[in-house]
mmCIF file of C-alpha atoms and ligand atoms in Angstrom:
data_model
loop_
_atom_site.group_PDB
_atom_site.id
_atom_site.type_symbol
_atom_site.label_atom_id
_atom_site.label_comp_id
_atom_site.label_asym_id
_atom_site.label_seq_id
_atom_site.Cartn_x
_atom_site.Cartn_y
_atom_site.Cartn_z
ATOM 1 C CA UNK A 100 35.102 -217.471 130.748
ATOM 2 C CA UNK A 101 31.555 -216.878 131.330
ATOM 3 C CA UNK A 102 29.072 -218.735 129.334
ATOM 4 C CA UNK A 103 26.473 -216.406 128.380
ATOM 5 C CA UNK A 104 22.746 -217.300 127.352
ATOM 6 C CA UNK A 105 23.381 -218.690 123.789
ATOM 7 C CA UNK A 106 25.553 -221.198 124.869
ATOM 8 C CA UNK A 107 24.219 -222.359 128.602
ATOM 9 C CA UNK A 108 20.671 -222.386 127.199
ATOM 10 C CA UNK A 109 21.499 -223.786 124.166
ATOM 11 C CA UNK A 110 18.709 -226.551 124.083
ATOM 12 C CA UNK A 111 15.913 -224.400 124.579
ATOM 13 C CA UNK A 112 16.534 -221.784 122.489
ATOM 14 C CA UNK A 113 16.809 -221.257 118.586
ATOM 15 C CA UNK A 114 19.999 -221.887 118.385
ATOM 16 C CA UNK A 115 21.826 -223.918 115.196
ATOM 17 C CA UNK A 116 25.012 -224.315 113.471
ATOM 18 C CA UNK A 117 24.388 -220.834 111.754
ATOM 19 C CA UNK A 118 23.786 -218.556 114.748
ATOM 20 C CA UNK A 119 27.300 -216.805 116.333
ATOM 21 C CA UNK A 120 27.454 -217.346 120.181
ATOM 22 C CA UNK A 121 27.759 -214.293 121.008
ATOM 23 C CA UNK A 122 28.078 -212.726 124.709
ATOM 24 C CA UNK A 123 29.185 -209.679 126.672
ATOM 25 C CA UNK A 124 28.395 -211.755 129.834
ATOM 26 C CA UNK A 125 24.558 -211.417 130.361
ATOM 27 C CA UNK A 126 22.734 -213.915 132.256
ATOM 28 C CA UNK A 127 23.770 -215.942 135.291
ATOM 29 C CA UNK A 128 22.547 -212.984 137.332
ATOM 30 C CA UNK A 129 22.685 -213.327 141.314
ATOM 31 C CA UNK A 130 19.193 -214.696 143.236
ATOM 32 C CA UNK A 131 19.523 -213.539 146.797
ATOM 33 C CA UNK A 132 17.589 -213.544 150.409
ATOM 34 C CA UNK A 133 15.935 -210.701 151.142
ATOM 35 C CA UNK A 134 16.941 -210.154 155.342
ATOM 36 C CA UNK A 135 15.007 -207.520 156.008
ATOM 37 C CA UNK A 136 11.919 -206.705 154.392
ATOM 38 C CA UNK A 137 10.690 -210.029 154.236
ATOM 39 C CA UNK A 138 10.088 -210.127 157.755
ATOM 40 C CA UNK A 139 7.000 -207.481 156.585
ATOM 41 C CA UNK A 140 5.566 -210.431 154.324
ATOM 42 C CA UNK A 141 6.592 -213.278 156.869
ATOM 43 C CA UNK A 142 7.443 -214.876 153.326
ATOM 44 C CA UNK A 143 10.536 -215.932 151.878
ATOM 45 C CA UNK A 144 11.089 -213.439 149.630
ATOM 46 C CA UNK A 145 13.995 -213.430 146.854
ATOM 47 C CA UNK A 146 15.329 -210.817 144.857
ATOM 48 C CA UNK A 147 16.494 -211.794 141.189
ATOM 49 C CA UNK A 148 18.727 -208.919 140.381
ATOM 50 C CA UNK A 149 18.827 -208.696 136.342
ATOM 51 C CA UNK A 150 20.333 -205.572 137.337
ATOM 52 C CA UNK A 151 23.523 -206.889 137.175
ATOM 53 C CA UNK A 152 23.293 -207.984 133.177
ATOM 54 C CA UNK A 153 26.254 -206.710 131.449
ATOM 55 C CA UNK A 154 23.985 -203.079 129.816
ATOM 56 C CA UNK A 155 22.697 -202.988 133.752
ATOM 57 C CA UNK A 156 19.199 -204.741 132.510
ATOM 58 C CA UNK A 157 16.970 -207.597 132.221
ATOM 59 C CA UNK A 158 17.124 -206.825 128.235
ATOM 60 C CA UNK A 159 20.584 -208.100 127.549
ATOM 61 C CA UNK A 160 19.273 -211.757 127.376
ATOM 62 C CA UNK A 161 16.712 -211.436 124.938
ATOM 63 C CA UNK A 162 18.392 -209.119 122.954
ATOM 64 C CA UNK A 163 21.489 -211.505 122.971
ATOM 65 C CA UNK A 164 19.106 -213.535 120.847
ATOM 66 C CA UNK A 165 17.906 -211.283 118.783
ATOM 67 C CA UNK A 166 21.320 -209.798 117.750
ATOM 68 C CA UNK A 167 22.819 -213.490 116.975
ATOM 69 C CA UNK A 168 19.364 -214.283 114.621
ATOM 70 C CA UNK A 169 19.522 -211.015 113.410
ATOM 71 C CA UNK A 170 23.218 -211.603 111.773
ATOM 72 C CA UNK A 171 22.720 -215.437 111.172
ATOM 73 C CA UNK A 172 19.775 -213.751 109.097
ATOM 74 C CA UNK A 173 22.886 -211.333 107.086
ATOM 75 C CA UNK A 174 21.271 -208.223 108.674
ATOM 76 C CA UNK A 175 23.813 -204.987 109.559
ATOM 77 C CA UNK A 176 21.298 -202.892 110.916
ATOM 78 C CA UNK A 177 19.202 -203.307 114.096
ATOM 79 C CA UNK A 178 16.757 -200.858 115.295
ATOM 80 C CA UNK A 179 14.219 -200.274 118.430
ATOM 81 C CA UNK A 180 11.966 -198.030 120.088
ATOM 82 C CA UNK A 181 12.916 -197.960 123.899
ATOM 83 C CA UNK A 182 11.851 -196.261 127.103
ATOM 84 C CA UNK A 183 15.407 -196.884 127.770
ATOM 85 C CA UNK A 184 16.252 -200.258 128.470
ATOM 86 C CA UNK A 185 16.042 -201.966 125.588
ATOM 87 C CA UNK A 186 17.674 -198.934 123.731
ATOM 88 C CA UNK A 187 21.416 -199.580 126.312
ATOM 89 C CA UNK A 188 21.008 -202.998 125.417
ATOM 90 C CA UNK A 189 20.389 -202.926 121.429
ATOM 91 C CA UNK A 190 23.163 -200.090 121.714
ATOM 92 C CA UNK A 191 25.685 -202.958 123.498
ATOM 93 C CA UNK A 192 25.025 -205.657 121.583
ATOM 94 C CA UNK A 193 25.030 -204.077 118.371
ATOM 95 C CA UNK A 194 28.183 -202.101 118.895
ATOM 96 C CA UNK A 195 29.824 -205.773 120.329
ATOM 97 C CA UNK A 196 28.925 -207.110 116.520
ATOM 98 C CA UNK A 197 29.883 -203.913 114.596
ATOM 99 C CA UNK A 198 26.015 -203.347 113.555
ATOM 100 C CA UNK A 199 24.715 -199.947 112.826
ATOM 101 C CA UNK A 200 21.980 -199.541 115.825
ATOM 102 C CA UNK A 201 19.187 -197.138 115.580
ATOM 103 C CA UNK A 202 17.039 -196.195 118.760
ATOM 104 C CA UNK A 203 14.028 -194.172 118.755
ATOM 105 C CA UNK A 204 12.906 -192.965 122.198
ATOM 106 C CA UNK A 205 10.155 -190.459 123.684
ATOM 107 C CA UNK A 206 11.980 -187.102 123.997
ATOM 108 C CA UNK A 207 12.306 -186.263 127.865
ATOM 109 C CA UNK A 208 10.925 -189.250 129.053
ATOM 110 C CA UNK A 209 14.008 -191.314 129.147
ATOM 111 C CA UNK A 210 16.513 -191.716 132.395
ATOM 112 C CA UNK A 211 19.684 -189.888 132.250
ATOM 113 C CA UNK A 212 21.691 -193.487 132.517
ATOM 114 C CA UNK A 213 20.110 -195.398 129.729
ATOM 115 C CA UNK A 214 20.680 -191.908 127.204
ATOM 116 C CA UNK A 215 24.301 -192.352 128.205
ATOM 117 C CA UNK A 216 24.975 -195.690 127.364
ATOM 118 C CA UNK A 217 23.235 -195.756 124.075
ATOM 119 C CA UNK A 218 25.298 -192.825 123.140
ATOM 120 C CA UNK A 219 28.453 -193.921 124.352
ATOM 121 C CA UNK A 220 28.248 -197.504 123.011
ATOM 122 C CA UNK A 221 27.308 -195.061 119.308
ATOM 123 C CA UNK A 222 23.599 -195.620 118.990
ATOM 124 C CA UNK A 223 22.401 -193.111 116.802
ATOM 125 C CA UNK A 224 19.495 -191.980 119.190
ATOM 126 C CA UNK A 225 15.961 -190.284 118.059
ATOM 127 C CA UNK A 226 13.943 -188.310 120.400
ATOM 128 C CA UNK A 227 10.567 -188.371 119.331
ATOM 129 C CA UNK A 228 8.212 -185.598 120.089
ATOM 130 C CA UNK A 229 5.775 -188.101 121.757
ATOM 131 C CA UNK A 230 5.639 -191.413 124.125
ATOM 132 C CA UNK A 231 7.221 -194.508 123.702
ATOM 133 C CA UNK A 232 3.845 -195.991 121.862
ATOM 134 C CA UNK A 233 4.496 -193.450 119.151
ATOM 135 C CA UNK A 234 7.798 -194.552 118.861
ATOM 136 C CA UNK A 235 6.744 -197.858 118.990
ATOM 137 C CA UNK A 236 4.040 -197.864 115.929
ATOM 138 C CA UNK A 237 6.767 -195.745 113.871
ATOM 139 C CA UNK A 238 9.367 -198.110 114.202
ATOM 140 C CA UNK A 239 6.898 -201.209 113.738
ATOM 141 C CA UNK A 240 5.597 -199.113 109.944
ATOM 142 C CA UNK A 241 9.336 -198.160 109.306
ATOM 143 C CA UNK A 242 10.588 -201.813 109.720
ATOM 144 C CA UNK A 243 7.865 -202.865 107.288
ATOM 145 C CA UNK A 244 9.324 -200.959 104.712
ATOM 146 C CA UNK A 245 13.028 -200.656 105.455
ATOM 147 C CA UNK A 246 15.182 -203.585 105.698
ATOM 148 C CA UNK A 247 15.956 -203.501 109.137
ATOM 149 C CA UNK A 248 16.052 -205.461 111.915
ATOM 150 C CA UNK A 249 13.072 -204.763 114.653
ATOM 151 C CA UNK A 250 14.789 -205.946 118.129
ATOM 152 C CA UNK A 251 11.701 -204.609 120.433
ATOM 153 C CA UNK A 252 10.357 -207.801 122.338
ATOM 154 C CA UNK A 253 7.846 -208.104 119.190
ATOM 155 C CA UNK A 254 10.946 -210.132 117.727
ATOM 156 C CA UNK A 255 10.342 -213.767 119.182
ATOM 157 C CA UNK A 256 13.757 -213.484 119.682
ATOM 158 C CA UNK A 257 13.700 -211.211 122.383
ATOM 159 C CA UNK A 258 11.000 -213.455 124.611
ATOM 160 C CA UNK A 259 12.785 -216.704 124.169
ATOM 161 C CA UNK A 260 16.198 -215.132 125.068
ATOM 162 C CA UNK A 261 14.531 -213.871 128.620
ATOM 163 C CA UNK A 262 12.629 -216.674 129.339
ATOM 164 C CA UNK A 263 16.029 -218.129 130.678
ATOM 165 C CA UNK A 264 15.788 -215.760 133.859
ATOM 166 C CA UNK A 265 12.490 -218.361 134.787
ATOM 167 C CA UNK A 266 15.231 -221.528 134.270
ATOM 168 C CA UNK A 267 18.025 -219.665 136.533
ATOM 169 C CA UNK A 268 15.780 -219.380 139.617
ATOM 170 C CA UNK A 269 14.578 -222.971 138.955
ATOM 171 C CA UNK A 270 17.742 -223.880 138.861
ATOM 172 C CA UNK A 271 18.809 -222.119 142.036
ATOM 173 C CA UNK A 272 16.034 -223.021 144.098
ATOM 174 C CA UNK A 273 15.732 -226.465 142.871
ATOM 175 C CA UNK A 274 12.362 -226.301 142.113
ATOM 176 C CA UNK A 275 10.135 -222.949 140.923
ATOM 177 C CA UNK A 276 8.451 -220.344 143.605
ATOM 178 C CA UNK A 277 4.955 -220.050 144.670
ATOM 179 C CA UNK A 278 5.004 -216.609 142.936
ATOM 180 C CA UNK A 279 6.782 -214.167 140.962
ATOM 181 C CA UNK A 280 6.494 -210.636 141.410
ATOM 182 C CA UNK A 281 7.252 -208.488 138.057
ATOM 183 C CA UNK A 282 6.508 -205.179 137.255
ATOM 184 C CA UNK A 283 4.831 -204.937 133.565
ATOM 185 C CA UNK A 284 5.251 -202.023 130.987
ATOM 186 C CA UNK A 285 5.279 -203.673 127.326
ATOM 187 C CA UNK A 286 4.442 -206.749 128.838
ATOM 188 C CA UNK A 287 7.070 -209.237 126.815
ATOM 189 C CA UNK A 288 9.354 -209.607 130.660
ATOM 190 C CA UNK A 289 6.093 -210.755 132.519
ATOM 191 C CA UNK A 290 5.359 -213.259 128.518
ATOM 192 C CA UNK A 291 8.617 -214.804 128.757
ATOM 193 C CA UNK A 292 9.085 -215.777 132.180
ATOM 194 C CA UNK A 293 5.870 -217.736 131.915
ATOM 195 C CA UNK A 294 7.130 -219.195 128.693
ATOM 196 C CA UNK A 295 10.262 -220.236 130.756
ATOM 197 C CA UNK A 296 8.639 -221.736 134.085
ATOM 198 C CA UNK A 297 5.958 -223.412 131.640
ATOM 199 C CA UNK A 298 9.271 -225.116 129.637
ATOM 200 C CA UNK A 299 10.870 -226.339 132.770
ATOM 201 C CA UNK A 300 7.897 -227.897 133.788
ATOM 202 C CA UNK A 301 7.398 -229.732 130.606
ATOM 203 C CA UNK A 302 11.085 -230.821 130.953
ATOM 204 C CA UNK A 303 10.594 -232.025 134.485
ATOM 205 C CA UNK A 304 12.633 -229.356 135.723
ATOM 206 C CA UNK A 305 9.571 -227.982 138.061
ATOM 207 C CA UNK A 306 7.354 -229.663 140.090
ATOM 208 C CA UNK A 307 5.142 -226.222 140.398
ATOM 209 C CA UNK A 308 4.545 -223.348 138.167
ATOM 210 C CA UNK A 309 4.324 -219.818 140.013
ATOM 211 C CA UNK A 310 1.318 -217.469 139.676
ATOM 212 C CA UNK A 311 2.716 -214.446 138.014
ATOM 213 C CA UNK A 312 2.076 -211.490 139.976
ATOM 214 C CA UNK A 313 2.376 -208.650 137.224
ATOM 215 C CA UNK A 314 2.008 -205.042 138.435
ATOM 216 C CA UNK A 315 1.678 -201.937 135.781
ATOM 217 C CA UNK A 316 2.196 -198.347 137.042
ATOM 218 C CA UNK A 317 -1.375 -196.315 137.982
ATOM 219 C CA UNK A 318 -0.735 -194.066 135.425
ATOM 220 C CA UNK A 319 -0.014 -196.271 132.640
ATOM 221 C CA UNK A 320 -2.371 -199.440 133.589
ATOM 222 C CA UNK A 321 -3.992 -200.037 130.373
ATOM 223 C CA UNK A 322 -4.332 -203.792 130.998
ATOM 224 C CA UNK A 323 -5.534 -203.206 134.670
ATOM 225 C CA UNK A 324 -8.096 -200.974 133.536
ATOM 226 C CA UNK A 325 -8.987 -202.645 130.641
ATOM 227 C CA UNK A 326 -8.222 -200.057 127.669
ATOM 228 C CA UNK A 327 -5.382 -198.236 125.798
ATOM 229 C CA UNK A 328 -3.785 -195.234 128.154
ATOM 230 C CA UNK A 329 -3.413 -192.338 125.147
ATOM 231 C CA UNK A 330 -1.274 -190.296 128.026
ATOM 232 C CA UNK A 331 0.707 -192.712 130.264
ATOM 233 C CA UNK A 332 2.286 -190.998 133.127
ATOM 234 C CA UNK A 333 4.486 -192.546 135.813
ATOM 235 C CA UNK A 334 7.605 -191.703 137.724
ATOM 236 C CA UNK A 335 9.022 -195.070 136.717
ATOM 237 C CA UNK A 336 9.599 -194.178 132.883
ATOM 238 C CA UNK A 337 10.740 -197.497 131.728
ATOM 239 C CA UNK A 338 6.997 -198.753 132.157
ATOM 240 C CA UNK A 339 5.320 -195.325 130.945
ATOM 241 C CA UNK A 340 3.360 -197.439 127.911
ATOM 242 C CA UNK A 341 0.134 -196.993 127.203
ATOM 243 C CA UNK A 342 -0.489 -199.894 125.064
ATOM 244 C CA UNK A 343 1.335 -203.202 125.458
ATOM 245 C CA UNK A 344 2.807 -205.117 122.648
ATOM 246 C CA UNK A 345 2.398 -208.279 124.577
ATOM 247 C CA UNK A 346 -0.900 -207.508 126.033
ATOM 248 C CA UNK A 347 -2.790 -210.668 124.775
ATOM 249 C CA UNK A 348 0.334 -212.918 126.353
ATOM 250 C CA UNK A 349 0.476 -211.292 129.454
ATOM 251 C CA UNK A 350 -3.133 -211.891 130.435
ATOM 252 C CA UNK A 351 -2.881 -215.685 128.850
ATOM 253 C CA UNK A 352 0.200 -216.087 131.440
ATOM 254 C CA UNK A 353 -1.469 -214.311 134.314
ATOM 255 C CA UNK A 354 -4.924 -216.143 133.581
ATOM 256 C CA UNK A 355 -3.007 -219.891 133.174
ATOM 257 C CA UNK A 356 -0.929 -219.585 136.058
ATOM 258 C CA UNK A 357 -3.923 -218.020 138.737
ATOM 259 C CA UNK A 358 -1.919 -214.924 139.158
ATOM 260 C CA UNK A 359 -3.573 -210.911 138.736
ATOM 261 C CA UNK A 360 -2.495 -208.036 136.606
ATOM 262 C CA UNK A 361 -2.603 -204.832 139.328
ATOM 263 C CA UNK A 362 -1.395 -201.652 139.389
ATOM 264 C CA UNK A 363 0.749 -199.336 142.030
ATOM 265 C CA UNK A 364 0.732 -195.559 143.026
ATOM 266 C CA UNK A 365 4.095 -193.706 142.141
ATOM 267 C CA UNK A 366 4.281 -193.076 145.545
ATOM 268 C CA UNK A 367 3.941 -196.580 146.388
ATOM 269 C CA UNK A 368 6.438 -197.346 143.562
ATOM 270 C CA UNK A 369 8.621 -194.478 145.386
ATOM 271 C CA UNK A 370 8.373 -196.243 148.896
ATOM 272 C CA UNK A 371 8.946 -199.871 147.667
ATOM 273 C CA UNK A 372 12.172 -198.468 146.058
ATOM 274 C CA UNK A 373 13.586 -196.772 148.774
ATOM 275 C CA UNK A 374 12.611 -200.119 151.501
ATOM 276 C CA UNK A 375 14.559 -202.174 148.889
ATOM 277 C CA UNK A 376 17.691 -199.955 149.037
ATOM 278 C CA UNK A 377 17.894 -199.085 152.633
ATOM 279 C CA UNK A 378 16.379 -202.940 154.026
ATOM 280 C CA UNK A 379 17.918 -205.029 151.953
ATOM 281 C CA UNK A 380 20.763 -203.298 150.041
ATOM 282 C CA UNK A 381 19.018 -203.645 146.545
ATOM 283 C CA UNK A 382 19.052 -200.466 144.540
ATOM 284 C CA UNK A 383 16.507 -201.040 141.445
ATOM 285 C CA UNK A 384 15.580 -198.255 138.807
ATOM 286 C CA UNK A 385 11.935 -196.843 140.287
ATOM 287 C CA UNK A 386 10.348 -199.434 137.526
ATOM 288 C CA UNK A 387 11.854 -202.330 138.715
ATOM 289 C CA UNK A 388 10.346 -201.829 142.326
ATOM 290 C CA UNK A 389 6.450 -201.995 141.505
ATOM 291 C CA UNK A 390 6.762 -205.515 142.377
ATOM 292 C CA UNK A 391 7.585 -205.173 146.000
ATOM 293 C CA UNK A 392 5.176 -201.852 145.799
ATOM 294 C CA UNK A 393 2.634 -204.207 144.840
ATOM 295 C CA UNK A 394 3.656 -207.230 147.649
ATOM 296 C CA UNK A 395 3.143 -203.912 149.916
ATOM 297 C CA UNK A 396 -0.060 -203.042 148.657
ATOM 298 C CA UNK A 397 -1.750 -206.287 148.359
ATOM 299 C CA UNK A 398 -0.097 -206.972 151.937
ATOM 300 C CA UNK A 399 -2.155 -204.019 153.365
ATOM 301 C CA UNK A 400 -5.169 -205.197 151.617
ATOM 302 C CA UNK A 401 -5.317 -208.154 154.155
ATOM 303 C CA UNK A 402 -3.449 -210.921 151.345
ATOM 304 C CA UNK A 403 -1.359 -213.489 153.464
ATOM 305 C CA UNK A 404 1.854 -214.202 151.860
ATOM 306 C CA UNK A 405 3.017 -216.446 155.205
ATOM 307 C CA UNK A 406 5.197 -218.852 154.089
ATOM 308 C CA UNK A 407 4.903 -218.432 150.403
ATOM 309 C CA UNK A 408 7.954 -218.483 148.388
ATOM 310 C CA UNK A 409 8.310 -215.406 146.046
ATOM 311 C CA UNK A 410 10.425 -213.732 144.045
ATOM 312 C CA UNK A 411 10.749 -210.581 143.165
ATOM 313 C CA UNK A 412 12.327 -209.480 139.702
ATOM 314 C CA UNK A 413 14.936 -206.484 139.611
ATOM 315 C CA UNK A 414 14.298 -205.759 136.162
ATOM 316 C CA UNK A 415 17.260 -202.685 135.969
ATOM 317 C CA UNK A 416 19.879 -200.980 138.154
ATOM 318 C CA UNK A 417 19.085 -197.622 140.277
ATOM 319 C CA UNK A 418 22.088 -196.060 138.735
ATOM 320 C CA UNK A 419 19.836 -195.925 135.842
ATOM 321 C CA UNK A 420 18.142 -192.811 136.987
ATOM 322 C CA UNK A 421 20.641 -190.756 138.937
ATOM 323 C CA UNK A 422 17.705 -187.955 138.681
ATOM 324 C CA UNK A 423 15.157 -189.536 140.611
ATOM 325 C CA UNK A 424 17.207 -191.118 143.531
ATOM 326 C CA UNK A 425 18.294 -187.536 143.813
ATOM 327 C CA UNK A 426 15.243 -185.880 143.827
ATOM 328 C CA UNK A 427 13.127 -188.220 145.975
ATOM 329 C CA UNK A 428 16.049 -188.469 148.515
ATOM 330 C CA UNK A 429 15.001 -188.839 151.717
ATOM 331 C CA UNK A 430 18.393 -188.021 153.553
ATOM 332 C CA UNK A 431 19.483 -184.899 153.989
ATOM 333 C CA UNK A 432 23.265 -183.947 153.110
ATOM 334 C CA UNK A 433 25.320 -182.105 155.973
ATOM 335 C CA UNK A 434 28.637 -180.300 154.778
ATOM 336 C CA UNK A 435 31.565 -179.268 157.187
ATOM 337 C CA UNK A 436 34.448 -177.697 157.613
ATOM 338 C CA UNK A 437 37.502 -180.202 157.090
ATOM 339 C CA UNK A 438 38.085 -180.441 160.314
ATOM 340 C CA UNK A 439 37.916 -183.127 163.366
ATOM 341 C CA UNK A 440 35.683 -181.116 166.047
ATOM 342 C CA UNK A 441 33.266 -180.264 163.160
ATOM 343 C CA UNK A 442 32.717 -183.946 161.824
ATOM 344 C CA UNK A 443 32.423 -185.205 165.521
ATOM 345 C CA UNK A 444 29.770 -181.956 166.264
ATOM 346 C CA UNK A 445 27.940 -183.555 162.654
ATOM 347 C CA UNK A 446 27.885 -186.876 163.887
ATOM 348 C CA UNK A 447 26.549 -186.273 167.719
ATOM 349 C CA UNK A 448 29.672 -187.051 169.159
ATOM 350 C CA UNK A 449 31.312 -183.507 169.653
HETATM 351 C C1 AN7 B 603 13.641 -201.679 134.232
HETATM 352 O O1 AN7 B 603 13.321 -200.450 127.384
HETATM 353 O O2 AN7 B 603 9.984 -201.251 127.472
HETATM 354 O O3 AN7 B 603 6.860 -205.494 130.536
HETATM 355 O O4 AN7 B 603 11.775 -199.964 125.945
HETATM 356 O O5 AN7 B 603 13.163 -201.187 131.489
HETATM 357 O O6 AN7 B 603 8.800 -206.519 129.333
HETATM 358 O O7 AN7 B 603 8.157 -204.155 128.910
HETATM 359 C C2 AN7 B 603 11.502 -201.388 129.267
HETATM 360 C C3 AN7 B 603 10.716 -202.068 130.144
HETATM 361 C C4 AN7 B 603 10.427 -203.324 133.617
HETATM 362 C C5 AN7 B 603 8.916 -203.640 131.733
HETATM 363 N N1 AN7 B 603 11.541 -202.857 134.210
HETATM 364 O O8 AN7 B 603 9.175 -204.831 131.050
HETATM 365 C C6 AN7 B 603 12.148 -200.457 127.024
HETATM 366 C C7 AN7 B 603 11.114 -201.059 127.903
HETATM 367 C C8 AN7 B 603 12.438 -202.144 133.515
HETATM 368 C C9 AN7 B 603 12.230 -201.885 132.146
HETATM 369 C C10 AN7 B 603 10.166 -203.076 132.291
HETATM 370 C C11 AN7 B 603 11.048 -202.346 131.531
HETATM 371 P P1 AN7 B 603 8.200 -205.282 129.876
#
């Protein structure tokens, strides 16, 4: 049976005799070779696809954590705002421990795969007339008052629980990479991996610690620019946030570990996604390729990445957001009669 976080991670996270080991398989998600892209970077380049966590997301292994603590802590109700992610996951987990799960999200603004898993795992789902910051302060006042159970990645939970994704590519390269490429929207993903290479280091895990390369969509680039976005706007709606929650932490990792906080066009974001898919067979939501959009753009800018290690974070699937591989397609679709002559005419061989 597979192990999940709680119990393969067991030392290094806040786990006692009190907290249920709970799991609906997250974690233990594949690191592969990039074959063709690479050859662009002349690096080794590495794809760690937390796409394949049980809710389809990088979220599952923080919120893992958070649902265990939340119920060692007697709570029945959990609640989060969400661009989406964290929303399928909350909805998984909670429905896994019979807790009543409440997600507040930015009306419009979420993709069509995330709304359908929190409402089929039984989420009861708020669309707020506003952005995902709005949410976010609402939920933050209402959890001040209410007696529920915040599970955005403001719950220390959430960070420790994904720092493990830094320990698994330790632990499958043997040591860490030169670099790790991340896209950033809330900032906790970009917090916690830090907090995990830093760990293994300490332990003697690591002989290195990476330089986190974190990279925040033009439109919503408050960190990058220096200042809260009021109106984020990006094609990649999981990182449409205006103002961080883990803003302070994200610039303490990227300052301690010589990396840069940048930012990437949505038609960068677009390209990058569409080179994963069709070189390399990796199908990310459009958030979770800013970080090759960004190895792309800093490429161009005359950075050598020859013979650097990196890897590159798939934060969420592409079957996400069914709407925007559709309407960015770049391939035509041919229809024929069902018949022999017509599919060899379609195909050049008639
Ligand atoms: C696919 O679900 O914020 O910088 O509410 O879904 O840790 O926020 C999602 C974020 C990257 C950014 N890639 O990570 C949410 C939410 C994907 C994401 C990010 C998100 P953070």
């Amino acid at each position: 049976m597979t192990e999940g976080v709680l119990r393969r991670y067991a030392p290094y996270l806040p786990v006692g005799p009190g907290t249920p080991m709970i799991s609906i398989g997250e974690g233990g998600t594949p690191l592969i070779r990039s074959r063709r892209l690479e050859k662009r970077f002349g690096c080794q380049l590495y794809f760690k696809l937390e796409s394949c966590n049980p809710s389809g997301s990088f979220k599952d292994r923080g919120m893992v954590v958070a649902v265990a603590k939340a119920i060692e802590a007697g709570s029945r109700a959990i609640i989060c705002a969400s661009t989406g992610n964290t929303s399928a996951s909350a909805a998984a987990y909670g429905a896994h421990c019979g807790l009543d799960v409440y997600v507040v999200v930015p009306k419009g603004n979420i993709a069509l795969g995330k709304m359908a898993q929190a409402l089929t795992y039984g989420a009861k789902v708020i669309q707020v007339q506003g952005n995902f910051d709005d949410a976010l302060r609402m939920v933050r006042a209402l959890t001040d008052r209410h007696p529920l159970t915040l599970v955005n990645s403001l719950n220390p939970h959430r960070i420790e629980g994904q720092k493990t994704a830094a320990f698994e590519i330790v632990d499958d390269l043997g040591d860490a990479p030169d670099q790790l490429f991340i896209p950033v929207g809330n900032a906790g993903n970009i917090t916690a991996y830090w907090r995990g290479f830093v760990e293994y280091f300490d332990a003697g895990k690591a002989h290195v610690k990476p330089q986190m390369m974190g990279f925040e969509a033009e439109g919503a680039a408050p960190i990058v620019r220096g200042q809260v976005v009021e109106k984020p706007e990006t094609v990649a709606s999981a990182i449409r946030i205006g103002n961080p929650a883990s803003w302070q932490k994200a610039e303490a990792a990227r300052d301690a570990s010589g990396g840069i906080i940048d930012m990437v066009s949505d038609e960068q974001i677009l390209e990058a996604y569409h080179l994963m898919a069709s070189e390399d067979g990796v199908f990310g939501e459009p958030s979770s390729a800013a970080g090759i959009a960004g190895l792309l753009k800093l490429t161009r800018a005359g950075w050598s990445f020859a013979g650097k290690r990196i890897v590159c974070v798939v934060t969420g699937s592409g079957l996400k957001d069914p709407d925007t591989a559709v309407r960015y397609s770049t391939v035509s679709l041919t229809e024929i009669p069902a018949k022999l002559s017509a599919l060899e005419r379609a195909l050049g061989c008639g």
